Amino acid sequence: MRFSELVKASWHALIANPKRSFLTTIGIIIGIASVVTIMSLGAGVKKQMLRDLDTTQTGQQTAEIYYNSRDMFLNEPGFDNRDVTMLMDANLKGVAKVEILQQTKKIGMTAIINDSQQAMTADLVNKPVKQPIVAGQNLTTYDFEVKNPVMLMSDKLATKMYRTAANAVGTSVTVQQTTYTVIGVYHNKVADARLPKPLYLNSSTGKQGNGIKLTFKPGAQVSVGAKQALHQLKKSGSHHRDGRYEYIDMGKLLKGISKSISGITYFVAAIAGISLFIAGIGVMNMMYISVSERTQEIGVRLALGATPKNIMMQFLLEAIILTVSGGVIGLVIGTSVAAVASMAMPFRAIVTPASVALAFGVSTAVGIVFGLLPAKQAANKNLIDILR
């Protein structure tokens, strides 16, 4: 008996009882839809997270080197333009760009306040921020536009240095080569000062920091170039005698994050896939019922010359058609659910080829595994026993 005829016969047997066939596939549909939805959302999260972490946006890998001072009370930045120039002149392997990482929140610095050297922290702002003003006035939009060297001082630091907040207004604070005028005292328990970001970043102070980023050419060996830079800094860095340097390989970090997200996605998908096992049992039960109900049909086919192998193949094909049909429907539903869910999330769901292969592969496997025993039972029917 030709294979095409077996497929046709299996299909007609299934559509002869459409309600039972559809109800049998519901478990497969739910299982495949759940797995596809989870994998699609997981792939979307992975891509978005890696895009956010990969700051170059061009596939170039980066490595970050940080400076840690041996003196925990010293707030001097560990990198300046001298370090950038030195590393660029060193012709590091694969390095395309060197830049200082500039912070904007709670930056540590040493300032001259009331004729004494004082360690303080500062926040950088791009515009006036609503904040309770204890004395003086707040920063204005005009101050940012013309880059006035003005600042706000916290009430805690003002009280410490001048006894009262009012006494601090109008005083000067010198940070490196820039002298700021305190125009207001604000209430803040986190940072000691608030400085205009445009002025700070354009000053010599703004060209310093405790981190430096190396951007590598595509295909470069990040670890090799980063280790060369680290060795150069330990040897000739501007603050190599005052602290230590350590680097973070962003490429290695991204690979680790990618593996973690994939592992979590597959784990959750495997849990959702448990429903496929339950659905497979339902398929097996339905096929056993079908075999018992169609005993006479099996007898007639055997009497007309069909072999036990033909009988077995027909019933096995029926189980496979059921599960694959459920897999296709589940794939469509899972893709749709993932697309709708991603509308309410900051990323887009991605249906990967692995999800499509999984839908067809798993559904086919379920049909074979759980349809094999009922098919064998049908093939083992004895024609004489049937005729009795």
JSON list of N, CA and C in Angstrom, two decimals, residues 275-328:
[
{"chain": "A", "resi": 275, "resn": "SER", "atom": "N", "xyz": [3.22, 19.91, 30.13]},
{"chain": "A", "resi": 275, "resn": "SER", "atom": "CA", "xyz": [1.85, 19.71, 29.65]},
{"chain": "A", "resi": 275, "resn": "SER", "atom": "C", "xyz": [1.83, 18.85, 28.38]},
{"chain": "A", "resi": 276, "resn": "LEU", "atom": "N", "xyz": [2.95, 18.84, 27.63]},
{"chain": "A", "resi": 276, "resn": "LEU", "atom": "CA", "xyz": [3.02, 18.02, 26.42]},
{"chain": "A", "resi": 276, "resn": "LEU", "atom": "C", "xyz": [3.00, 16.53, 26.77]},
{"chain": "A", "resi": 277, "resn": "PHE", "atom": "N", "xyz": [3.61, 16.19, 27.89]},
{"chain": "A", "resi": 277, "resn": "PHE", "atom": "CA", "xyz": [3.59, 14.79, 28.34]},
{"chain": "A", "resi": 277, "resn": "PHE", "atom": "C", "xyz": [2.16, 14.36, 28.67]},
{"chain": "A", "resi": 278, "resn": "ILE", "atom": "N", "xyz": [1.45, 15.26, 29.36]},
{"chain": "A", "resi": 278, "resn": "ILE", "atom": "CA", "xyz": [0.05, 14.96, 29.70]},
{"chain": "A", "resi": 278, "resn": "ILE", "atom": "C", "xyz": [-0.79, 14.86, 28.44]},
{"chain": "A", "resi": 279, "resn": "ALA", "atom": "N", "xyz": [-0.51, 15.77, 27.49]},
{"chain": "A", "resi": 279, "resn": "ALA", "atom": "CA", "xyz": [-1.25, 15.74, 26.22]},
{"chain": "A", "resi": 279, "resn": "ALA", "atom": "C", "xyz": [-0.96, 14.46, 25.46]},
{"chain": "A", "resi": 280, "resn": "GLY", "atom": "N", "xyz": [0.30, 13.97, 25.53]},
{"chain": "A", "resi": 280, "resn": "GLY", "atom": "CA", "xyz": [0.66, 12.73, 24.86]},
{"chain": "A", "resi": 280, "resn": "GLY", "atom": "C", "xyz": [-0.11, 11.54, 25.40]},
{"chain": "A", "resi": 281, "resn": "ILE", "atom": "N", "xyz": [-0.31, 11.53, 26.71]},
{"chain": "A", "resi": 281, "resn": "ILE", "atom": "CA", "xyz": [-1.11, 10.45, 27.31]},
{"chain": "A", "resi": 281, "resn": "ILE", "atom": "C", "xyz": [-2.55, 10.51, 26.78]},
{"chain": "A", "resi": 282, "resn": "GLY", "atom": "N", "xyz": [-3.06, 11.74, 26.61]},
{"chain": "A", "resi": 282, "resn": "GLY", "atom": "CA", "xyz": [-4.40, 11.89, 26.05]},
{"chain": "A", "resi": 282, "resn": "GLY", "atom": "C", "xyz": [-4.48, 11.37, 24.62]},
{"chain": "A", "resi": 283, "resn": "VAL", "atom": "N", "xyz": [-3.42, 11.61, 23.83]},
{"chain": "A", "resi": 283, "resn": "VAL", "atom": "CA", "xyz": [-3.38, 11.09, 22.47]},
{"chain": "A", "resi": 283, "resn": "VAL", "atom": "C", "xyz": [-3.37, 9.57, 22.48]},
{"chain": "A", "resi": 284, "resn": "MET", "atom": "N", "xyz": [-2.57, 8.98, 23.37]},
{"chain": "A", "resi": 284, "resn": "MET", "atom": "CA", "xyz": [-2.49, 7.52, 23.47]},
{"chain": "A", "resi": 284, "resn": "MET", "atom": "C", "xyz": [-3.85, 6.93, 23.85]},
{"chain": "A", "resi": 285, "resn": "ASN", "atom": "N", "xyz": [-4.51, 7.57, 24.80]},
{"chain": "A", "resi": 285, "resn": "ASN", "atom": "CA", "xyz": [-5.82, 7.08, 25.25]},
{"chain": "A", "resi": 285, "resn": "ASN", "atom": "C", "xyz": [-6.83, 7.13, 24.11]},
{"chain": "A", "resi": 286, "resn": "MET", "atom": "N", "xyz": [-6.81, 8.24, 23.36]},
{"chain": "A", "resi": 286, "resn": "MET", "atom": "CA", "xyz": [-7.74, 8.39, 22.24]},
{"chain": "A", "resi": 286, "resn": "MET", "atom": "C", "xyz": [-7.47, 7.34, 21.16]},
{"chain": "A", "resi": 287, "resn": "MET", "atom": "N", "xyz": [-6.19, 7.03, 20.91]},
{"chain": "A", "resi": 287, "resn": "MET", "atom": "CA", "xyz": [-5.85, 6.06, 19.88]},
{"chain": "A", "resi": 287, "resn": "MET", "atom": "C", "xyz": [-6.26, 4.64, 20.31]},
{"chain": "A", "resi": 288, "resn": "TYR", "atom": "N", "xyz": [-6.11, 4.33, 21.60]},
{"chain": "A", "resi": 288, "resn": "TYR", "atom": "CA", "xyz": [-6.56, 3.02, 22.10]},
{"chain": "A", "resi": 288, "resn": "TYR", "atom": "C", "xyz": [-8.07, 2.87, 21.89]},
{"chain": "A", "resi": 289, "resn": "ILE", "atom": "N", "xyz": [-8.81, 3.93, 22.19]},
{"chain": "A", "resi": 289, "resn": "ILE", "atom": "CA", "xyz": [-10.27, 3.90, 22.00]},
{"chain": "A", "resi": 289, "resn": "ILE", "atom": "C", "xyz": [-10.59, 3.70, 20.53]},
{"chain": "A", "resi": 290, "resn": "SER", "atom": "N", "xyz": [-9.84, 4.42, 19.68]},
{"chain": "A", "resi": 290, "resn": "SER", "atom": "CA", "xyz": [-10.07, 4.32, 18.23]},
{"chain": "A", "resi": 290, "resn": "SER", "atom": "C", "xyz": [-9.80, 2.90, 17.72]},
{"chain": "A", "resi": 291, "resn": "VAL", "atom": "N", "xyz": [-8.74, 2.27, 18.23]},
{"chain": "A", "resi": 291, "resn": "VAL", "atom": "CA", "xyz": [-8.42, 0.89, 17.81]},
{"chain": "A", "resi": 291, "resn": "VAL", "atom": "C", "xyz": [-9.54, -0.07, 18.20]},
{"chain": "A", "resi": 292, "resn": "SER", "atom": "N", "xyz": [-10.05, 0.09, 19.43]},
{"chain": "A", "resi": 292, "resn": "SER", "atom": "CA", "xyz": [-11.11, -0.82, 19.89]},
{"chain": "A", "resi": 292, "resn": "SER", "atom": "C", "xyz": [-12.41, -0.60, 19.14]},
{"chain": "A", "resi": 293, "resn": "GLU", "atom": "N", "xyz": [-12.70, 0.63, 18.76]},
{"chain": "A", "resi": 293, "resn": "GLU", "atom": "CA", "xyz": [-13.92, 0.93, 18.03]},
{"chain": "A", "resi": 293, "resn": "GLU", "atom": "C", "xyz": [-13.86, 0.48, 16.57]},
{"chain": "A", "resi": 294, "resn": "ARG", "atom": "N", "xyz": [-12.66, 0.40, 16.03]},
{"chain": "A", "resi": 294, "resn": "ARG", "atom": "CA", "xyz": [-12.51, 0.12, 14.58]},
{"chain": "A", "resi": 294, "resn": "ARG", "atom": "C", "xyz": [-11.99, -1.30, 14.33]},
{"chain": "A", "resi": 295, "resn": "THR", "atom": "N", "xyz": [-12.32, -2.20, 15.23]},
{"chain": "A", "resi": 295, "resn": "THR", "atom": "CA", "xyz": [-11.87, -3.59, 15.07]},
{"chain": "A", "resi": 295, "resn": "THR", "atom": "C", "xyz": [-12.37, -4.20, 13.76]},
{"chain": "A", "resi": 296, "resn": "GLN", "atom": "N", "xyz": [-13.64, -3.95, 13.44]},
{"chain": "A", "resi": 296, "resn": "GLN", "atom": "CA", "xyz": [-14.20, -4.51, 12.21]},
{"chain": "A", "resi": 296, "resn": "GLN", "atom": "C", "xyz": [-13.50, -3.92, 10.98]},
{"chain": "A", "resi": 297, "resn": "GLU", "atom": "N", "xyz": [-13.20, -2.62, 11.02]},
{"chain": "A", "resi": 297, "resn": "GLU", "atom": "CA", "xyz": [-12.49, -1.97, 9.91]},
{"chain": "A", "resi": 297, "resn": "GLU", "atom": "C", "xyz": [-11.13, -2.62, 9.70]},
{"chain": "A", "resi": 298, "resn": "ILE", "atom": "N", "xyz": [-10.45, -2.90, 10.82]},
{"chain": "A", "resi": 298, "resn": "ILE", "atom": "CA", "xyz": [-9.13, -3.53, 10.73]},
{"chain": "A", "resi": 298, "resn": "ILE", "atom": "C", "xyz": [-9.26, -4.92, 10.10]},
{"chain": "A", "resi": 299, "resn": "GLY", "atom": "N", "xyz": [-10.30, -5.66, 10.52]},
{"chain": "A", "resi": 299, "resn": "GLY", "atom": "CA", "xyz": [-10.53, -6.99, 9.96]},
{"chain": "A", "resi": 299, "resn": "GLY", "atom": "C", "xyz": [-10.79, -6.95, 8.48]},
{"chain": "A", "resi": 300, "resn": "VAL", "atom": "N", "xyz": [-11.62, -6.03, 8.03]},
{"chain": "A", "resi": 300, "resn": "VAL", "atom": "CA", "xyz": [-11.93, -5.90, 6.61]},
{"chain": "A", "resi": 300, "resn": "VAL", "atom": "C", "xyz": [-10.67, -5.60, 5.81]},
{"chain": "A", "resi": 301, "resn": "ARG", "atom": "N", "xyz": [-9.83, -4.69, 6.33]},
{"chain": "A", "resi": 301, "resn": "ARG", "atom": "CA", "xyz": [-8.61, -4.32, 5.62]},
{"chain": "A", "resi": 301, "resn": "ARG", "atom": "C", "xyz": [-7.62, -5.47, 5.55]},
{"chain": "A", "resi": 302, "resn": "LEU", "atom": "N", "xyz": [-7.56, -6.23, 6.62]},
{"chain": "A", "resi": 302, "resn": "LEU", "atom": "CA", "xyz": [-6.68, -7.40, 6.60]},
{"chain": "A", "resi": 302, "resn": "LEU", "atom": "C", "xyz": [-7.19, -8.43, 5.59]},
{"chain": "A", "resi": 303, "resn": "ALA", "atom": "N", "xyz": [-8.52, -8.60, 5.53]},
{"chain": "A", "resi": 303, "resn": "ALA", "atom": "CA", "xyz": [-9.11, -9.56, 4.59]},
{"chain": "A", "resi": 303, "resn": "ALA", "atom": "C", "xyz": [-8.89, -9.15, 3.15]},
{"chain": "A", "resi": 304, "resn": "LEU", "atom": "N", "xyz": [-8.78, -7.83, 2.90]},
{"chain": "A", "resi": 304, "resn": "LEU", "atom": "CA", "xyz": [-8.58, -7.32, 1.55]},
{"chain": "A", "resi": 304, "resn": "LEU", "atom": "C", "xyz": [-7.11, -7.28, 1.14]},
{"chain": "A", "resi": 305, "resn": "GLY", "atom": "N", "xyz": [-6.23, -7.73, 2.05]},
{"chain": "A", "resi": 305, "resn": "GLY", "atom": "CA", "xyz": [-4.82, -7.83, 1.67]},
{"chain": "A", "resi": 305, "resn": "GLY", "atom": "C", "xyz": [-3.88, -6.87, 2.36]},
{"chain": "A", "resi": 306, "resn": "ALA", "atom": "N", "xyz": [-4.40, -6.02, 3.25]},
{"chain": "A", "resi": 306, "resn": "ALA", "atom": "CA", "xyz": [-3.50, -5.11, 3.98]},
{"chain": "A", "resi": 306, "resn": "ALA", "atom": "C", "xyz": [-2.64, -5.91, 4.94]},
{"chain": "A", "resi": 307, "resn": "THR", "atom": "N", "xyz": [-1.39, -5.53, 5.04]},
{"chain": "A", "resi": 307, "resn": "THR", "atom": "CA", "xyz": [-0.47, -6.22, 5.96]},
{"chain": "A", "resi": 307, "resn": "THR", "atom": "C", "xyz": [-0.53, -5.58, 7.34]},
{"chain": "A", "resi": 308, "resn": "PRO", "atom": "N", "xyz": [-0.08, -6.29, 8.40]},
{"chain": "A", "resi": 308, "resn": "PRO", "atom": "CA", "xyz": [-0.02, -5.69, 9.73]},
{"chain": "A", "resi": 308, "resn": "PRO", "atom": "C", "xyz": [0.80, -4.40, 9.75]},
{"chain": "A", "resi": 309, "resn": "LYS", "atom": "N", "xyz": [1.84, -4.35, 8.91]},
{"chain": "A", "resi": 309, "resn": "LYS", "atom": "CA", "xyz": [2.66, -3.14, 8.84]},
{"chain": "A", "resi": 309, "resn": "LYS", "atom": "C", "xyz": [1.85, -1.96, 8.32]},
{"chain": "A", "resi": 310, "resn": "ASN", "atom": "N", "xyz": [0.97, -2.23, 7.30]},
{"chain": "A", "resi": 310, "resn": "ASN", "atom": "CA", "xyz": [0.11, -1.15, 6.79]},
{"chain": "A", "resi": 310, "resn": "ASN", "atom": "C", "xyz": [-0.83, -0.63, 7.88]},
{"chain": "A", "resi": 311, "resn": "ILE", "atom": "N", "xyz": [-1.40, -1.56, 8.64]},
{"chain": "A", "resi": 311, "resn": "ILE", "atom": "CA", "xyz": [-2.32, -1.18, 9.72]},
{"chain": "A", "resi": 311, "resn": "ILE", "atom": "C", "xyz": [-1.58, -0.34, 10.77]},
{"chain": "A", "resi": 312, "resn": "MET", "atom": "N", "xyz": [-0.40, -0.79, 11.13]},
{"chain": "A", "resi": 312, "resn": "MET", "atom": "CA", "xyz": [0.39, -0.07, 12.13]},
{"chain": "A", "resi": 312, "resn": "MET", "atom": "C", "xyz": [0.75, 1.33, 11.64]},
{"chain": "A", "resi": 313, "resn": "MET", "atom": "N", "xyz": [1.18, 1.44, 10.38]},
{"chain": "A", "resi": 313, "resn": "MET", "atom": "CA", "xyz": [1.55, 2.74, 9.82]},
{"chain": "A", "resi": 313, "resn": "MET", "atom": "C", "xyz": [0.37, 3.69, 9.78]},
{"chain": "A", "resi": 314, "resn": "GLN", "atom": "N", "xyz": [-0.83, 3.18, 9.46]},
{"chain": "A", "resi": 314, "resn": "GLN", "atom": "CA", "xyz": [-1.99, 4.06, 9.38]},
{"chain": "A", "resi": 314, "resn": "GLN", "atom": "C", "xyz": [-2.31, 4.68, 10.75]},
{"chain": "A", "resi": 315, "resn": "PHE", "atom": "N", "xyz": [-2.35, 3.84, 11.77]},
{"chain": "A", "resi": 315, "resn": "PHE", "atom": "CA", "xyz": [-2.69, 4.35, 13.10]},
{"chain": "A", "resi": 315, "resn": "PHE", "atom": "C", "xyz": [-1.58, 5.25, 13.65]},
{"chain": "A", "resi": 316, "resn": "LEU", "atom": "N", "xyz": [-0.34, 4.93, 13.31]},
{"chain": "A", "resi": 316, "resn": "LEU", "atom": "CA", "xyz": [0.76, 5.78, 13.75]},
{"chain": "A", "resi": 316, "resn": "LEU", "atom": "C", "xyz": [0.69, 7.15, 13.06]},
{"chain": "A", "resi": 317, "resn": "LEU", "atom": "N", "xyz": [0.34, 7.12, 11.76]},
{"chain": "A", "resi": 317, "resn": "LEU", "atom": "CA", "xyz": [0.19, 8.38, 11.02]},
{"chain": "A", "resi": 317, "resn": "LEU", "atom": "C", "xyz": [-0.96, 9.22, 11.58]},
{"chain": "A", "resi": 318, "resn": "GLU", "atom": "N", "xyz": [-2.02, 8.56, 12.01]},
{"chain": "A", "resi": 318, "resn": "GLU", "atom": "CA", "xyz": [-3.14, 9.30, 12.61]},
{"chain": "A", "resi": 318, "resn": "GLU", "atom": "C", "xyz": [-2.67, 10.06, 13.85]},
{"chain": "A", "resi": 319, "resn": "ALA", "atom": "N", "xyz": [-1.88, 9.39, 14.69]},
{"chain": "A", "resi": 319, "resn": "ALA", "atom": "CA", "xyz": [-1.37, 10.05, 15.91]},
{"chain": "A", "resi": 319, "resn": "ALA", "atom": "C", "xyz": [-0.44, 11.20, 15.55]},
{"chain": "A", "resi": 320, "resn": "ILE", "atom": "N", "xyz": [0.41, 11.00, 14.55]},
{"chain": "A", "resi": 320, "resn": "ILE", "atom": "CA", "xyz": [1.36, 12.05, 14.14]},
{"chain": "A", "resi": 320, "resn": "ILE", "atom": "C", "xyz": [0.62, 13.25, 13.54]},
{"chain": "A", "resi": 321, "resn": "ILE", "atom": "N", "xyz": [-0.39, 12.97, 12.70]},
{"chain": "A", "resi": 321, "resn": "ILE", "atom": "CA", "xyz": [-1.16, 14.07, 12.10]},
{"chain": "A", "resi": 321, "resn": "ILE", "atom": "C", "xyz": [-1.86, 14.88, 13.19]},
{"chain": "A", "resi": 322, "resn": "LEU", "atom": "N", "xyz": [-2.40, 14.19, 14.20]},
{"chain": "A", "resi": 322, "resn": "LEU", "atom": "CA", "xyz": [-3.05, 14.88, 15.31]},
{"chain": "A", "resi": 322, "resn": "LEU", "atom": "C", "xyz": [-2.09, 15.82, 16.03]},
{"chain": "A", "resi": 323, "resn": "THR", "atom": "N", "xyz": [-0.93, 15.28, 16.39]},
{"chain": "A", "resi": 323, "resn": "THR", "atom": "CA", "xyz": [0.02, 16.08, 17.19]},
{"chain": "A", "resi": 323, "resn": "THR", "atom": "C", "xyz": [0.67, 17.20, 16.38]},
{"chain": "A", "resi": 324, "resn": "VAL", "atom": "N", "xyz": [1.00, 16.92, 15.10]},
{"chain": "A", "resi": 324, "resn": "VAL", "atom": "CA", "xyz": [1.62, 17.95, 14.26]},
{"chain": "A", "resi": 324, "resn": "VAL", "atom": "C", "xyz": [0.62, 19.08, 13.99]},
{"chain": "A", "resi": 325, "resn": "SER", "atom": "N", "xyz": [-0.65, 18.72, 13.76]},
{"chain": "A", "resi": 325, "resn": "SER", "atom": "CA", "xyz": [-1.68, 19.75, 13.56]},
{"chain": "A", "resi": 325, "resn": "SER", "atom": "C", "xyz": [-1.79, 20.62, 14.81]},
{"chain": "A", "resi": 326, "resn": "GLY", "atom": "N", "xyz": [-1.78, 19.96, 15.99]},
{"chain": "A", "resi": 326, "resn": "GLY", "atom": "CA", "xyz": [-1.80, 20.73, 17.24]},
{"chain": "A", "resi": 326, "resn": "GLY", "atom": "C", "xyz": [-0.57, 21.60, 17.38]},
{"chain": "A", "resi": 327, "resn": "GLY", "atom": "N", "xyz": [0.60, 21.08, 16.93]},
{"chain": "A", "resi": 327, "resn": "GLY", "atom": "CA", "xyz": [1.83, 21.87, 16.99]},
{"chain": "A", "resi": 327, "resn": "GLY", "atom": "C", "xyz": [1.77, 23.11, 16.12]},
{"chain": "A", "resi": 328, "resn": "VAL", "atom": "N", "xyz": [1.21, 22.98, 14.92]},
{"chain": "A", "resi": 328, "resn": "VAL", "atom": "CA", "xyz": [1.09, 24.13, 14.01]},
{"chain": "A", "resi": 328, "resn": "VAL", "atom": "C", "xyz": [0.16, 25.19, 14.61]}
]
